[in-house]
mmCIF file of C-alpha atoms and ligand atoms in Angstrom:
data_model
loop_
_atom_site.group_PDB
_atom_site.id
_atom_site.type_symbol
_atom_site.label_atom_id
_atom_site.label_comp_id
_atom_site.label_asym_id
_atom_site.label_seq_id
_atom_site.Cartn_x
_atom_site.Cartn_y
_atom_site.Cartn_z
ATOM 1 C CA MET A 20 29.672 -7.063 -16.432
ATOM 2 C CA ALA A 21 31.404 -4.056 -17.980
ATOM 3 C CA ASP A 22 31.128 -1.132 -15.616
ATOM 4 C CA ILE A 23 28.689 1.535 -16.691
ATOM 5 C CA THR A 24 28.957 4.724 -14.696
ATOM 6 C CA ILE A 25 25.995 7.045 -14.952
ATOM 7 C CA PRO A 26 27.214 10.681 -15.013
ATOM 8 C CA ALA A 27 26.486 12.392 -11.710
ATOM 9 C CA GLU A 28 24.396 15.122 -13.358
ATOM 10 C CA LEU A 29 21.914 12.488 -14.568
ATOM 11 C CA LEU A 30 21.475 10.724 -11.213
ATOM 12 C CA PRO A 31 18.507 11.290 -8.898
ATOM 13 C CA ALA A 32 19.388 12.922 -5.578
ATOM 14 C CA ASP A 33 17.836 9.885 -3.851
ATOM 15 C CA GLY A 34 17.967 6.522 -5.594
ATOM 16 C CA ARG A 35 15.328 4.649 -3.599
ATOM 17 C CA PHE A 36 12.449 3.596 -5.866
ATOM 18 C CA GLY A 37 11.369 0.388 -4.137
ATOM 19 C CA CYS A 38 7.770 -0.616 -3.440
ATOM 20 C CA GLY A 39 8.322 -1.370 0.207
ATOM 21 C CA PRO A 40 10.083 -0.807 2.403
ATOM 22 C CA SER A 41 10.411 2.408 0.512
ATOM 23 C CA LYS A 42 12.164 5.734 0.726
ATOM 24 C CA VAL A 43 12.220 7.399 4.147
ATOM 25 C CA ARG A 44 12.778 11.168 3.962
ATOM 26 C CA SER A 45 15.717 12.656 5.859
ATOM 27 C CA GLU A 46 13.309 15.020 7.646
ATOM 28 C CA GLN A 47 11.635 11.961 9.143
ATOM 29 C CA LEU A 48 14.978 10.733 10.438
ATOM 30 C CA ALA A 49 15.541 14.130 12.035
ATOM 31 C CA ASP A 50 12.145 13.766 13.708
ATOM 32 C CA LEU A 51 13.145 10.299 14.846
ATOM 33 C CA ALA A 52 16.309 11.680 16.430
ATOM 34 C CA ALA A 53 14.283 14.440 18.079
ATOM 35 C CA ALA A 54 11.904 11.838 19.501
ATOM 36 C CA ALA A 55 14.780 9.802 20.911
ATOM 37 C CA ARG A 56 13.606 10.368 24.467
ATOM 38 C CA ILE A 57 10.415 8.363 23.999
ATOM 39 C CA LEU A 58 12.190 5.438 22.322
ATOM 40 C CA GLY A 59 12.752 2.806 24.951
ATOM 41 C CA THR A 60 9.845 3.928 27.133
ATOM 42 C CA SER A 61 6.582 2.181 27.997
ATOM 43 C CA HIS A 62 3.851 2.046 25.392
ATOM 44 C CA ARG A 63 1.321 2.103 28.229
ATOM 45 C CA GLN A 64 2.452 5.551 29.442
ATOM 46 C CA ALA A 65 1.286 8.974 28.302
ATOM 47 C CA PRO A 66 4.133 9.960 25.912
ATOM 48 C CA VAL A 67 3.748 6.912 23.641
ATOM 49 C CA LYS A 68 -0.044 6.947 23.938
ATOM 50 C CA ARG A 69 0.069 10.592 22.844
ATOM 51 C CA LEU A 70 2.132 9.540 19.828
ATOM 52 C CA VAL A 71 -0.418 6.839 18.917
ATOM 53 C CA GLY A 72 -3.174 9.418 19.425
ATOM 54 C CA ASP A 73 -1.364 11.859 17.131
ATOM 55 C CA VAL A 74 -1.003 9.149 14.487
ATOM 56 C CA ARG A 75 -4.714 8.321 14.703
ATOM 57 C CA ALA A 76 -5.646 12.015 14.506
ATOM 58 C CA GLY A 77 -3.256 12.609 11.603
ATOM 59 C CA ILE A 78 -4.787 9.690 9.695
ATOM 60 C CA SER A 79 -8.325 10.955 10.402
ATOM 61 C CA GLU A 80 -7.361 14.366 9.038
ATOM 62 C CA LEU A 81 -5.570 13.033 5.957
ATOM 63 C CA PHE A 82 -8.453 10.753 4.968
ATOM 64 C CA ARG A 83 -11.205 13.257 5.949
ATOM 65 C CA LEU A 84 -12.680 10.426 8.017
ATOM 66 C CA PRO A 85 -16.497 10.352 7.865
ATOM 67 C CA GLU A 86 -18.543 10.540 11.076
ATOM 68 C CA GLY A 87 -18.446 7.289 13.027
ATOM 69 C CA TYR A 88 -15.411 5.786 11.261
ATOM 70 C CA GLU A 89 -12.494 4.824 13.510
ATOM 71 C CA VAL A 90 -8.741 4.387 13.047
ATOM 72 C CA VAL A 91 -7.785 0.938 14.345
ATOM 73 C CA LEU A 92 -4.256 -0.426 14.486
ATOM 74 C CA GLY A 93 -2.397 -3.552 15.453
ATOM 75 C CA ASN A 94 0.842 -5.434 14.962
ATOM 76 C CA GLY A 95 1.802 -7.736 12.114
ATOM 77 C CA GLY A 96 1.404 -5.600 8.999
ATOM 78 C CA SER A 97 -1.189 -6.039 6.271
ATOM 79 C CA THR A 98 -0.419 -9.750 6.042
ATOM 80 C CA ALA A 99 -1.650 -10.169 9.614
ATOM 81 C CA PHE A 100 -4.780 -8.215 8.757
ATOM 82 C CA TRP A 101 -5.797 -10.840 6.172
ATOM 83 C CA ASP A 102 -5.952 -13.394 8.978
ATOM 84 C CA VAL A 103 -7.593 -10.874 11.320
ATOM 85 C CA ALA A 104 -10.294 -10.393 8.680
ATOM 86 C CA ALA A 105 -10.768 -14.129 8.149
ATOM 87 C CA ALA A 106 -11.064 -14.626 11.907
ATOM 88 C CA GLY A 107 -13.237 -11.671 12.782
ATOM 89 C CA LEU A 108 -14.701 -9.770 9.821
ATOM 90 C CA ILE A 109 -16.047 -12.359 7.369
ATOM 91 C CA THR A 110 -19.260 -13.932 8.679
ATOM 92 C CA ARG A 111 -19.775 -16.671 6.094
ATOM 93 C CA ARG A 112 -18.311 -15.956 2.706
ATOM 94 C CA SER A 113 -16.204 -13.346 0.937
ATOM 95 C CA ALA A 114 -15.899 -12.276 -2.697
ATOM 96 C CA HIS A 115 -12.573 -11.088 -4.090
ATOM 97 C CA LEU A 116 -11.046 -9.343 -7.038
ATOM 98 C CA ASP A 117 -7.808 -11.215 -7.536
ATOM 99 C CA PHE A 118 -5.514 -9.506 -10.027
ATOM 100 C CA GLY A 119 -2.129 -10.204 -8.524
ATOM 101 C CA GLU A 120 -0.110 -11.648 -5.680
ATOM 102 C CA PHE A 121 -1.495 -9.532 -2.864
ATOM 103 C CA GLY A 122 -5.130 -9.955 -3.823
ATOM 104 C CA SER A 123 -4.613 -13.712 -4.016
ATOM 105 C CA LYS A 124 -2.967 -13.822 -0.595
ATOM 106 C CA PHE A 125 -6.133 -12.460 0.992
ATOM 107 C CA VAL A 126 -8.083 -15.146 -0.889
ATOM 108 C CA ALA A 127 -5.810 -17.745 0.735
ATOM 109 C CA SER A 128 -6.534 -16.356 4.217
ATOM 110 C CA ALA A 129 -10.261 -16.151 3.479
ATOM 111 C CA SER A 130 -10.252 -19.816 2.423
ATOM 112 C CA ALA A 131 -10.315 -20.727 6.124
ATOM 113 C CA PRO A 132 -12.071 -23.965 7.122
ATOM 114 C CA TRP A 133 -14.764 -22.128 9.152
ATOM 115 C CA LEU A 134 -15.772 -20.048 6.097
ATOM 116 C CA GLU A 135 -17.416 -20.996 2.814
ATOM 117 C CA THR A 136 -15.176 -21.121 -0.247
ATOM 118 C CA PRO A 137 -14.622 -17.524 -1.424
ATOM 119 C CA HIS A 138 -16.053 -16.239 -4.694
ATOM 120 C CA VAL A 139 -13.025 -15.147 -6.727
ATOM 121 C CA VAL A 140 -12.836 -13.058 -9.902
ATOM 122 C CA HIS A 141 -9.325 -13.772 -11.136
ATOM 123 C CA THR A 142 -7.765 -11.915 -14.061
ATOM 124 C CA PRO A 143 -4.253 -12.211 -15.521
ATOM 125 C CA GLY A 144 -1.419 -9.892 -14.435
ATOM 126 C CA GLY A 145 -1.692 -6.362 -15.796
ATOM 127 C CA THR A 146 -5.512 -6.415 -15.971
ATOM 128 C CA ARG A 147 -8.378 -6.458 -13.510
ATOM 129 C CA GLY A 148 -12.014 -7.516 -13.425
ATOM 130 C CA THR A 149 -15.047 -6.200 -11.586
ATOM 131 C CA LEU A 150 -17.148 -7.553 -8.752
ATOM 132 C CA GLU A 151 -20.871 -8.035 -8.870
ATOM 133 C CA LEU A 152 -23.420 -8.901 -6.226
ATOM 134 C CA VAL A 153 -23.092 -12.535 -5.173
ATOM 135 C CA ASP A 154 -25.786 -14.099 -2.990
ATOM 136 C CA GLY A 155 -24.595 -15.078 0.475
ATOM 137 C CA VAL A 156 -21.447 -12.941 0.348
ATOM 138 C CA ASP A 157 -20.894 -10.596 3.300
ATOM 139 C CA VAL A 158 -17.422 -9.173 2.482
ATOM 140 C CA TYR A 159 -16.331 -7.791 -0.908
ATOM 141 C CA ALA A 160 -12.567 -7.433 -1.038
ATOM 142 C CA TYR A 161 -10.029 -6.091 -3.479
ATOM 143 C CA PRO A 162 -6.728 -4.204 -3.491
ATOM 144 C CA HIS A 163 -6.855 -0.469 -4.150
ATOM 145 C CA ASN A 164 -3.478 -0.964 -5.757
ATOM 146 C CA GLU A 165 -1.981 -4.312 -6.743
ATOM 147 C CA THR A 166 1.679 -3.738 -5.969
ATOM 148 C CA SER A 167 2.874 -6.824 -7.830
ATOM 149 C CA THR A 168 1.607 -5.584 -11.202
ATOM 150 C CA GLY A 169 0.953 -1.830 -10.947
ATOM 151 C CA VAL A 170 -2.806 -2.100 -11.521
ATOM 152 C CA SER A 171 -5.178 -0.024 -9.423
ATOM 153 C CA ALA A 172 -8.926 -0.238 -8.875
ATOM 154 C CA PRO A 173 -11.339 2.554 -7.993
ATOM 155 C CA VAL A 174 -12.551 2.549 -4.390
ATOM 156 C CA GLN A 175 -16.255 1.886 -4.733
ATOM 157 C CA ARG A 176 -18.912 -0.512 -3.580
ATOM 158 C CA PHE A 177 -19.044 -3.052 -6.414
ATOM 159 C CA GLY A 178 -22.771 -3.815 -6.372
ATOM 160 C CA THR A 179 -22.758 -5.045 -2.813
ATOM 161 C CA ALA A 180 -25.731 -6.140 -0.735
ATOM 162 C CA PRO A 181 -26.895 -3.614 1.885
ATOM 163 C CA ASP A 182 -25.320 -5.371 4.855
ATOM 164 C CA ALA A 183 -22.168 -6.565 3.093
ATOM 165 C CA LEU A 184 -18.849 -4.887 3.850
ATOM 166 C CA THR A 185 -16.385 -3.475 1.306
ATOM 167 C CA VAL A 186 -12.847 -4.282 2.482
ATOM 168 C CA VAL A 187 -9.973 -2.683 0.594
ATOM 169 C CA ASP A 188 -6.274 -3.582 0.768
ATOM 170 C CA ALA A 189 -4.709 -0.141 0.491
ATOM 171 C CA THR A 190 -1.225 -1.092 1.614
ATOM 172 C CA SER A 191 0.531 0.572 -1.303
ATOM 173 C CA ALA A 192 -2.276 2.994 -2.265
ATOM 174 C CA ALA A 193 -3.062 4.642 1.054
ATOM 175 C CA GLY A 194 -1.754 8.176 1.180
ATOM 176 C CA GLY A 195 -0.931 8.254 -2.526
ATOM 177 C CA ILE A 196 -4.346 8.061 -4.203
ATOM 178 C CA ASP A 197 -7.327 10.296 -3.415
ATOM 179 C CA PHE A 198 -10.723 8.653 -2.850
ATOM 180 C CA ASP A 199 -13.834 8.806 -0.678
ATOM 181 C CA VAL A 200 -13.586 6.726 2.523
ATOM 182 C CA ALA A 201 -17.394 6.499 2.652
ATOM 183 C CA GLU A 202 -17.113 4.071 -0.308
ATOM 184 C CA THR A 203 -15.437 1.498 1.971
ATOM 185 C CA ASP A 204 -16.054 -0.202 5.301
ATOM 186 C CA VAL A 205 -12.483 -1.238 5.943
ATOM 187 C CA TYR A 206 -9.532 0.474 4.278
ATOM 188 C CA TYR A 207 -6.368 -1.136 5.616
ATOM 189 C CA PHE A 208 -2.692 -0.516 5.044
ATOM 190 C CA ALA A 209 0.803 -0.599 6.537
ATOM 191 C CA PRO A 210 3.273 2.261 7.021
ATOM 192 C CA GLN A 211 6.222 1.159 4.860
ATOM 193 C CA LYS A 212 4.943 2.452 1.500
ATOM 194 C CA ASN A 213 3.471 5.954 0.974
ATOM 195 C CA PHE A 214 3.861 6.651 4.687
ATOM 196 C CA ALA A 215 7.596 6.073 4.445
ATOM 197 C CA GLY A 216 7.751 4.306 7.777
ATOM 198 C CA ASP A 217 8.970 0.845 8.621
ATOM 199 C CA GLY A 218 6.957 -2.353 8.398
ATOM 200 C CA GLY A 219 5.198 -4.176 11.207
ATOM 201 C CA LEU A 220 1.913 -2.341 11.817
ATOM 202 C CA TRP A 221 -1.491 -2.645 10.233
ATOM 203 C CA ILE A 222 -3.881 0.284 10.260
ATOM 204 C CA ALA A 223 -7.546 0.071 9.305
ATOM 205 C CA LEU A 224 -10.122 2.800 8.743
ATOM 206 C CA MET A 225 -13.326 1.114 9.890
ATOM 207 C CA SER A 226 -16.932 2.107 9.315
ATOM 208 C CA PRO A 227 -19.595 1.752 12.030
ATOM 209 C CA ALA A 228 -20.949 -1.281 10.134
ATOM 210 C CA ALA A 229 -17.532 -2.942 10.129
ATOM 211 C CA ILE A 230 -17.066 -2.295 13.840
ATOM 212 C CA GLU A 231 -20.509 -3.715 14.545
ATOM 213 C CA ARG A 232 -19.659 -6.794 12.464
ATOM 214 C CA ALA A 233 -16.445 -7.378 14.433
ATOM 215 C CA TYR A 234 -18.283 -7.353 17.767
ATOM 216 C CA ALA A 235 -21.090 -9.521 16.377
ATOM 217 C CA ILE A 236 -18.637 -12.221 15.238
ATOM 218 C CA ALA A 237 -16.690 -11.972 18.507
ATOM 219 C CA ALA A 238 -19.960 -12.701 20.364
ATOM 220 C CA THR A 239 -20.444 -16.022 18.526
ATOM 221 C CA ASP A 240 -18.773 -19.277 19.555
ATOM 222 C CA ARG A 241 -16.191 -19.021 16.738
ATOM 223 C CA TYR A 242 -12.669 -19.571 18.067
ATOM 224 C CA ILE A 243 -10.579 -16.443 17.395
ATOM 225 C CA PRO A 244 -6.860 -16.566 18.276
ATOM 226 C CA PRO A 245 -6.277 -13.690 20.723
ATOM 227 C CA PHE A 246 -3.543 -12.108 18.586
ATOM 228 C CA LEU A 247 -5.958 -11.975 15.620
ATOM 229 C CA SER A 248 -8.848 -10.503 17.584
ATOM 230 C CA LEU A 249 -10.202 -7.467 15.765
ATOM 231 C CA THR A 250 -12.276 -6.403 18.757
ATOM 232 C CA ALA A 251 -9.175 -6.472 20.972
ATOM 233 C CA ALA A 252 -7.496 -4.192 18.407
ATOM 234 C CA ILE A 253 -10.497 -1.841 18.392
ATOM 235 C CA ASP A 254 -10.640 -1.758 22.210
ATOM 236 C CA ASN A 255 -6.919 -1.000 22.440
ATOM 237 C CA SER A 256 -6.950 1.565 19.625
ATOM 238 C CA ARG A 257 -9.684 3.517 21.372
ATOM 239 C CA LEU A 258 -7.202 3.875 24.244
ATOM 240 C CA ASP A 259 -4.369 4.840 21.851
ATOM 241 C CA GLN A 260 -2.658 1.523 22.488
ATOM 242 C CA THR A 261 -1.952 -1.733 20.698
ATOM 243 C CA LEU A 262 -2.610 -5.238 22.032
ATOM 244 C CA ASN A 263 1.097 -5.940 22.315
ATOM 245 C CA THR A 264 4.277 -3.890 22.020
ATOM 246 C CA PRO A 265 4.533 -1.832 18.820
ATOM 247 C CA ALA A 266 7.785 -0.624 17.206
ATOM 248 C CA LEU A 267 7.969 2.935 18.492
ATOM 249 C CA SER A 268 10.316 4.196 15.772
ATOM 250 C CA THR A 269 7.783 3.114 13.129
ATOM 251 C CA LEU A 270 5.138 5.207 14.843
ATOM 252 C CA VAL A 271 7.477 8.225 14.954
ATOM 253 C CA LEU A 272 8.307 7.932 11.241
ATOM 254 C CA LEU A 273 4.607 7.537 10.398
ATOM 255 C CA ASP A 274 3.648 10.528 12.535
ATOM 256 C CA SER A 275 6.317 12.648 10.852
ATOM 257 C CA GLN A 276 5.114 11.693 7.379
ATOM 258 C CA LEU A 277 1.478 12.397 8.300
ATOM 259 C CA ARG A 278 2.386 15.872 9.567
ATOM 260 C CA TRP A 279 4.263 16.596 6.334
ATOM 261 C CA MET A 280 1.406 15.366 4.161
ATOM 262 C CA ASN A 281 -1.288 17.212 6.096
ATOM 263 C CA ALA A 282 0.719 20.460 6.166
ATOM 264 C CA SER A 283 1.442 20.194 2.426
ATOM 265 C CA GLY A 284 -2.181 19.936 1.310
ATOM 266 C CA GLY A 285 -3.404 16.529 2.405
ATOM 267 C CA LEU A 286 -4.522 13.660 0.234
ATOM 268 C CA ALA A 287 -5.337 15.794 -2.831
ATOM 269 C CA TRP A 288 -1.811 17.215 -2.766
ATOM 270 C CA ALA A 289 -0.262 13.775 -2.240
ATOM 271 C CA ALA A 290 -2.268 12.349 -5.140
ATOM 272 C CA SER A 291 -1.212 15.153 -7.471
ATOM 273 C CA ARG A 292 2.414 14.476 -6.575
ATOM 274 C CA THR A 293 2.238 10.737 -7.276
ATOM 275 C CA ALA A 294 0.313 11.492 -10.485
ATOM 276 C CA GLU A 295 3.042 13.887 -11.636
ATOM 277 C CA SER A 296 5.739 11.254 -11.089
ATOM 278 C CA SER A 297 3.818 8.335 -12.578
ATOM 279 C CA THR A 298 2.562 10.300 -15.586
ATOM 280 C CA HIS A 299 6.148 11.207 -16.405
ATOM 281 C CA LEU A 300 7.124 7.523 -16.380
ATOM 282 C CA TYR A 301 4.130 6.331 -18.423
ATOM 283 C CA ASP A 302 4.704 9.114 -20.987
ATOM 284 C CA TRP A 303 8.385 8.255 -21.153
ATOM 285 C CA ALA A 304 7.675 4.550 -21.682
ATOM 286 C CA THR A 305 4.977 5.245 -24.267
ATOM 287 C CA ALA A 306 7.320 7.453 -26.285
ATOM 288 C CA HIS A 307 10.357 5.158 -26.007
ATOM 289 C CA ALA A 308 11.041 2.700 -28.818
ATOM 290 C CA LEU A 309 12.254 -0.007 -26.406
ATOM 291 C CA ALA A 310 9.800 0.486 -23.527
ATOM 292 C CA THR A 311 6.059 0.238 -23.017
ATOM 293 C CA PRO A 312 3.737 0.441 -19.993
ATOM 294 C CA TYR A 313 2.953 -3.119 -18.851
ATOM 295 C CA VAL A 314 -0.644 -2.186 -17.968
ATOM 296 C CA VAL A 315 -2.362 -1.767 -21.326
ATOM 297 C CA ASP A 316 -5.537 0.013 -20.203
ATOM 298 C CA PRO A 317 -4.549 3.547 -19.113
ATOM 299 C CA ALA A 318 -7.531 3.592 -16.707
ATOM 300 C CA HIS A 319 -6.022 0.648 -14.798
ATOM 301 C CA ARG A 320 -2.508 2.110 -14.506
ATOM 302 C CA SER A 321 -1.390 2.752 -10.970
ATOM 303 C CA PRO A 322 -0.245 6.240 -9.987
ATOM 304 C CA VAL A 323 1.995 4.796 -7.239
ATOM 305 C CA VAL A 324 3.574 1.659 -8.736
ATOM 306 C CA VAL A 325 4.695 1.971 -12.353
ATOM 307 C CA THR A 326 5.562 -1.194 -14.294
ATOM 308 C CA ILE A 327 7.433 -0.815 -17.570
ATOM 309 C CA ASP A 328 8.100 -3.685 -19.975
ATOM 310 C CA PHE A 329 11.164 -3.642 -22.198
ATOM 311 C CA ASP A 330 11.737 -4.943 -25.693
ATOM 312 C CA GLU A 331 13.412 -8.352 -25.819
ATOM 313 C CA SER A 332 16.567 -6.697 -27.149
ATOM 314 C CA VAL A 333 16.956 -5.163 -23.657
ATOM 315 C CA ASP A 334 17.917 -7.282 -20.647
ATOM 316 C CA ALA A 335 15.853 -5.534 -17.970
ATOM 317 C CA ALA A 336 17.484 -7.524 -15.174
ATOM 318 C CA ARG A 337 20.870 -6.240 -16.367
ATOM 319 C CA LEU A 338 19.462 -2.719 -16.615
ATOM 320 C CA ALA A 339 18.228 -2.937 -13.008
ATOM 321 C CA ALA A 340 21.611 -4.314 -11.928
ATOM 322 C CA VAL A 341 23.481 -1.409 -13.566
ATOM 323 C CA LEU A 342 21.081 1.059 -11.943
ATOM 324 C CA ARG A 343 21.685 -0.638 -8.590
ATOM 325 C CA ALA A 344 25.442 -0.431 -9.028
ATOM 326 C CA ASN A 345 24.948 3.312 -9.540
ATOM 327 C CA GLY A 346 22.862 3.725 -6.367
ATOM 328 C CA ILE A 347 19.410 3.525 -8.009
ATOM 329 C CA VAL A 348 17.896 0.608 -6.113
ATOM 330 C CA ASP A 349 14.884 -1.716 -6.061
ATOM 331 C CA THR A 350 13.684 -1.153 -9.626
ATOM 332 C CA GLU A 351 13.479 -4.930 -10.209
ATOM 333 C CA PRO A 352 10.002 -6.310 -11.089
ATOM 334 C CA TYR A 353 7.944 -8.319 -8.608
ATOM 335 C CA ARG A 354 9.856 -11.586 -8.405
ATOM 336 C CA LYS A 355 6.983 -13.939 -9.238
ATOM 337 C CA LEU A 356 5.750 -11.897 -12.211
ATOM 338 C CA GLY A 357 8.775 -13.015 -14.224
ATOM 339 C CA ARG A 358 8.700 -10.242 -16.813
ATOM 340 C CA ASN A 359 11.383 -8.295 -18.678
ATOM 341 C CA GLN A 360 10.398 -5.285 -16.647
ATOM 342 C CA LEU A 361 11.253 -2.476 -14.245
ATOM 343 C CA ARG A 362 8.885 -1.634 -11.385
ATOM 344 C CA ILE A 363 9.193 1.834 -9.906
ATOM 345 C CA ALA A 364 7.427 3.203 -6.838
ATOM 346 C CA THR A 365 6.240 6.782 -7.223
ATOM 347 C CA PHE A 366 5.150 7.123 -3.615
ATOM 348 C CA VAL A 367 4.638 10.550 -2.060
ATOM 349 C CA ALA A 368 8.117 10.634 -0.519
ATOM 350 C CA VAL A 369 9.737 10.236 -3.944
ATOM 351 C CA GLU A 370 10.601 13.588 -5.513
ATOM 352 C CA PRO A 371 9.111 14.097 -8.987
ATOM 353 C CA ASP A 372 12.458 15.643 -9.976
ATOM 354 C CA ASP A 373 14.163 12.403 -8.996
ATOM 355 C CA VAL A 374 11.761 10.488 -11.239
ATOM 356 C CA ARG A 375 12.739 12.758 -14.150
ATOM 357 C CA GLN A 376 16.407 12.089 -13.363
ATOM 358 C CA LEU A 377 15.634 8.384 -13.225
ATOM 359 C CA THR A 378 14.465 8.315 -16.844
ATOM 360 C CA ARG A 379 17.568 10.294 -17.859
ATOM 361 C CA SER A 380 19.677 7.675 -16.101
ATOM 362 C CA ILE A 381 17.766 4.812 -17.754
ATOM 363 C CA ASP A 382 18.199 6.447 -21.166
ATOM 364 C CA TYR A 383 21.932 6.665 -20.538
ATOM 365 C CA VAL A 384 22.212 2.998 -19.490
ATOM 366 C CA LEU A 385 20.080 1.800 -22.419
ATOM 367 C CA GLU A 386 22.419 3.565 -24.828
ATOM 368 C CA ALA A 387 25.483 2.209 -23.097
ATOM 369 C CA LEU A 388 24.080 -1.352 -23.136
ATOM 370 C CA ALA A 389 23.199 -1.061 -26.829
ATOM 371 C CA GLY A 390 26.554 0.480 -27.740
HETATM 372 C C1 PLP B 9 3.161 -4.594 0.683
HETATM 373 C C2 PLP B 9 1.775 -5.080 0.522
HETATM 374 C C3 PLP B 9 1.194 -5.995 1.414
HETATM 375 C C4 PLP B 9 1.984 -6.651 2.510
HETATM 376 O O1 PLP B 9 2.228 -5.765 3.559
HETATM 377 P P1 PLP B 9 2.989 -6.279 4.861
HETATM 378 O O2 PLP B 9 2.863 -5.118 5.797
HETATM 379 O O3 PLP B 9 4.384 -6.602 4.463
HETATM 380 O O4 PLP B 9 2.273 -7.471 5.356
HETATM 381 C C5 PLP B 9 -0.120 -6.326 1.253
HETATM 382 N N1 PLP B 9 -0.859 -5.805 0.257
HETATM 383 C C6 PLP B 9 -0.345 -4.935 -0.632
HETATM 384 C C7 PLP B 9 -1.215 -4.381 -1.710
HETATM 385 C C8 PLP B 9 0.987 -4.547 -0.521
HETATM 386 O O5 PLP B 9 1.500 -3.671 -1.389
#
């Protein structure tokens, strides 16, 4: 490949645009260094429990948690939470919006032998459907943001029965899109996306109804593997602990990001920042002769994960490789989507100015590749 060097004045100050793990701000690393004395100490002692308590309080503040909702956390990331939910949140049957890889992975977990076959509304990549009331369904589930395609869904109760729970995978949306928590019963995520932490934890905002459901299922004779026990996670979270050892540095990075977001203006501020970055990219792609937003319906376009298709005269994989060689990393599309595409995270930690530099850099590379 002929070397293409992007002029320094066109480069973003930080070239990390990946959808997870994603950019960690240098201020967070300074906070990590400052917290060095608690790294390597017991998670059952006051200093680490205080840190977990601060994280839970910071999340409650950011999401303006309604009365009675609780912040629950455990180990294993969002992927573990799918199995936690299958083991201890779904009573009989779930219904799912499946519009990409992550939505379909929850369907796989919810297809457990002790549950009835899930009701699934599947739509092709780049689109999404809607859920309606289905008899006998007690959990309605969908991703707030489908990271594999860059499609988002509004957080709302899609025609659910009174005692059914709305369970939202917010792994890549949480902290980057404003919404009303009262519209959900379980809003779960992991820290390695908008919260600019590392992977390994799951965090769930749980309504009183969801908490009640977890204890009701735990009281039945269903076998629940101890590591997947939602009630064990709730019991431990109430004590500012986790069932087993958490990664302390992840908690420090998460706490640092929460403080920054809350001090800067909270969720509304964070959402305006991701909207500024993503709008720039969608406008750029719409105006460009060789690019177009992958998600056709503007109402479905994600403000935190932007997917841009390129004309067949452009080799997007080559474009991403040239960007990578110039320090602009992780703009490749989701591997299984198989499109001639770039996928760019516009999470809160990403500077809108860096997104503007990114399109200048892409313009430069496109010209060089064409020339
Ligand atoms: C990243 C992601 C996941 C997986 O998160 P892990 O913490 O790696 O398990 C799940 N759902 C969505 C929407 C994601 O973006």
